[in-house]
Short mmCIF file of C-alpha atoms in Angstrom, two decimals:
data_model
loop_
_atom_site.label_atom_id
_atom_site.label_comp_id
_atom_site.label_asym_id
_atom_site.label_seq_id
_atom_site.Cartn_x
_atom_site.Cartn_y
_atom_site.Cartn_z
CA MET F 274 -5.12 -14.33 47.42
CA LEU F 275 -7.52 -16.14 45.10
CA MET F 276 -8.74 -12.78 43.82
CA LYS F 277 -5.17 -11.73 42.90
CA LYS F 278 -4.63 -14.95 40.92
CA PHE F 279 -7.96 -14.51 39.17
CA LEU F 280 -7.16 -10.87 38.33
CA SER F 281 -3.69 -11.79 37.06
CA LEU F 282 -5.08 -14.58 34.91
CA PHE F 283 -7.81 -12.30 33.57
CA LEU F 284 -5.33 -9.54 32.67
CA CYS F 285 -3.04 -12.04 30.97
CA LEU F 286 -5.95 -13.42 28.95
CA VAL F 287 -7.05 -9.91 27.93
CA CYS F 288 -3.52 -9.09 26.76
CA MET F 289 -3.30 -12.27 24.66
CA LEU F 290 -6.70 -11.67 23.06
CA THR F 291 -5.86 -8.04 22.33
CA SER F 292 -2.59 -8.91 20.63
CA ALA F 293 -4.24 -11.68 18.60
CA ALA F 294 -7.10 -9.42 17.52
CA CYS F 295 -4.76 -6.71 16.26
CA GLY F 296 -3.20 -9.00 13.69
CA LYS F 297 0.18 -8.44 12.19
CA LYS F 298 1.14 -5.78 9.72
CA ALA F 299 1.80 -6.61 6.09
CA ALA F 300 5.38 -7.36 5.09
CA PRO F 301 7.22 -4.40 3.54
CA ILE F 302 6.12 -3.66 -0.01
CA THR F 303 7.97 -5.58 -2.73
CA LEU F 304 8.78 -3.50 -5.78
CA PRO F 305 10.97 -4.05 -8.82
CA GLN F 306 14.33 -2.34 -9.07
CA ALA F 307 14.12 0.97 -10.93
CA ASP F 308 16.62 -0.18 -13.58
CA GLU F 309 14.40 -3.19 -14.41
CA ILE F 310 11.44 -0.95 -15.31
CA ALA F 311 11.02 0.21 -18.91
CA SER F 312 8.14 2.57 -18.02
CA ILE F 313 5.46 3.30 -15.47
CA ASP F 314 1.92 3.86 -16.74
CA ILE F 315 -0.30 5.92 -14.44
CA THR F 316 -4.05 5.67 -15.09
CA VAL F 317 -6.35 8.21 -13.44
CA GLY F 318 -9.95 7.75 -14.59
CA GLU F 319 -9.85 7.44 -18.37
CA SER F 320 -6.45 9.12 -18.75
CA THR F 321 -3.17 7.19 -18.91
CA ILE F 322 0.28 8.75 -18.90
CA SER F 323 3.41 6.72 -19.57
CA HIS F 324 6.65 7.74 -17.85
CA SER F 325 9.95 6.36 -19.12
CA ASP F 326 12.33 8.93 -17.59
CA LYS F 327 14.72 6.90 -15.40
CA THR F 328 15.05 9.70 -12.82
CA TRP F 329 11.26 9.97 -12.43
CA ILE F 330 10.96 6.18 -12.16
CA SER F 331 13.69 6.02 -9.49
CA GLU F 332 12.00 8.76 -7.45
CA ILE F 333 8.58 7.08 -7.61
CA ILE F 334 10.04 3.68 -6.66
CA ALA F 335 11.87 5.29 -3.71
CA ASP F 336 8.71 7.11 -2.57
CA ILE F 337 6.52 4.00 -2.81
CA SER F 338 9.22 1.92 -1.08
CA SER F 339 9.02 4.21 1.95
CA SER F 340 5.32 3.37 2.45
CA GLU F 341 4.28 2.01 5.84
CA PRO F 342 2.70 -1.45 6.10
CA THR F 343 -0.80 -1.54 7.60
CA ARG F 344 -2.88 -4.30 9.15
CA LYS F 345 -5.37 -4.10 6.28
CA LYS F 346 -5.54 -7.10 3.97
CA SER F 347 -5.57 -7.05 0.17
CA VAL F 348 -7.88 -9.86 -0.92
CA GLN F 349 -8.94 -8.84 -4.44
CA ASP F 350 -7.51 -7.87 -7.82
CA PHE F 351 -8.63 -4.25 -7.33
CA PRO F 352 -9.05 -2.05 -4.24
CA GLN F 353 -12.46 -1.66 -2.66
CA ALA F 354 -12.18 2.14 -3.01
CA GLU F 355 -14.63 4.14 -5.14
CA SER F 356 -11.82 5.65 -7.19
CA TYR F 357 -8.17 4.76 -7.45
CA ILE F 358 -5.03 5.38 -9.46
CA LYS F 359 -3.69 2.36 -11.33
CA ILE F 360 0.11 2.15 -11.48
CA ASP F 361 1.56 -0.33 -13.99
CA PHE F 362 5.27 -1.11 -13.83
CA ARG F 363 6.24 -2.23 -17.35
CA PHE F 364 9.20 -4.56 -17.91
CA GLU F 365 10.51 -6.23 -21.01
CA THR F 366 8.93 -9.47 -19.80
CA GLY F 367 5.62 -8.28 -18.33
CA THR F 368 3.77 -5.93 -15.99
CA SER F 369 3.25 -5.51 -12.26
CA THR F 370 0.36 -3.39 -10.94
CA VAL F 371 -0.33 -1.51 -7.71
CA PHE F 372 -3.11 0.94 -6.87
CA ALA F 373 -3.18 4.23 -4.97
CA TYR F 374 -6.29 5.63 -3.30
CA GLU F 375 -7.62 7.84 -0.52
CA ASP F 376 -9.76 6.49 2.32
CA ASN F 377 -10.97 8.58 5.26
CA GLY F 378 -8.30 11.23 4.77
CA LYS F 379 -5.43 8.74 4.53
CA TYR F 380 -3.61 7.62 1.39
CA TYR F 381 -2.71 4.07 0.49
CA ILE F 382 -0.87 1.91 -2.03
CA GLU F 383 -2.42 -1.54 -2.46
CA GLN F 384 -0.45 -4.41 -3.90
CA PRO F 385 -3.09 -7.05 -4.77
CA TYR F 386 -2.95 -10.07 -2.46
CA GLN F 387 0.26 -8.77 -0.83
CA GLY F 388 -0.72 -5.86 1.39
CA ILE F 389 -1.97 -2.32 1.86
CA TYR F 390 0.55 0.40 2.67
CA GLU F 391 0.08 3.96 3.87
CA ILE F 392 1.70 6.73 1.79
CA ASP F 393 1.85 10.48 2.25
CA SER F 394 -0.41 12.93 0.48
CA ARG F 395 2.45 14.38 -1.61
CA LEU F 396 3.08 11.05 -3.34
CA PHE F 397 -0.65 10.61 -3.98
CA GLU F 398 -0.89 14.11 -5.47
CA ARG F 399 2.16 13.46 -7.64
CA LEU F 400 0.60 10.27 -8.96
CA GLN F 401 -2.64 12.11 -9.74
CA LYS F 402 -0.92 14.52 -12.12
CA THR F 403 -1.66 13.46 -15.66
CA ASP F 404 0.36 16.09 -17.48
#
């Protein structure tokens, strides 16, 4: 009887520690509305392309909005990846920046200090195009 109580208590404790160690996922990514954006500047390496086509902007916003939150934390102004794509959303009143990068075969969007979100390879490849 004592062994059953001990085992139950132990299993309960393990479950609580496991759930606490996993942490919670980031909140869904927060992006501006497509009609608020004047242009999106994509910087890959030394090359920057500015996109002002409203259809292209709407598609990119929709694709990024469908990203999946991860448990990874964004704690710096720039990602800790070796190379990344810088994405600047330009408004009449300022700029908002996110970054896209690959890590261990997975693709991510990082919104500094907000969260890291997983994206699919097609979106990453589309962002990489500088033509």
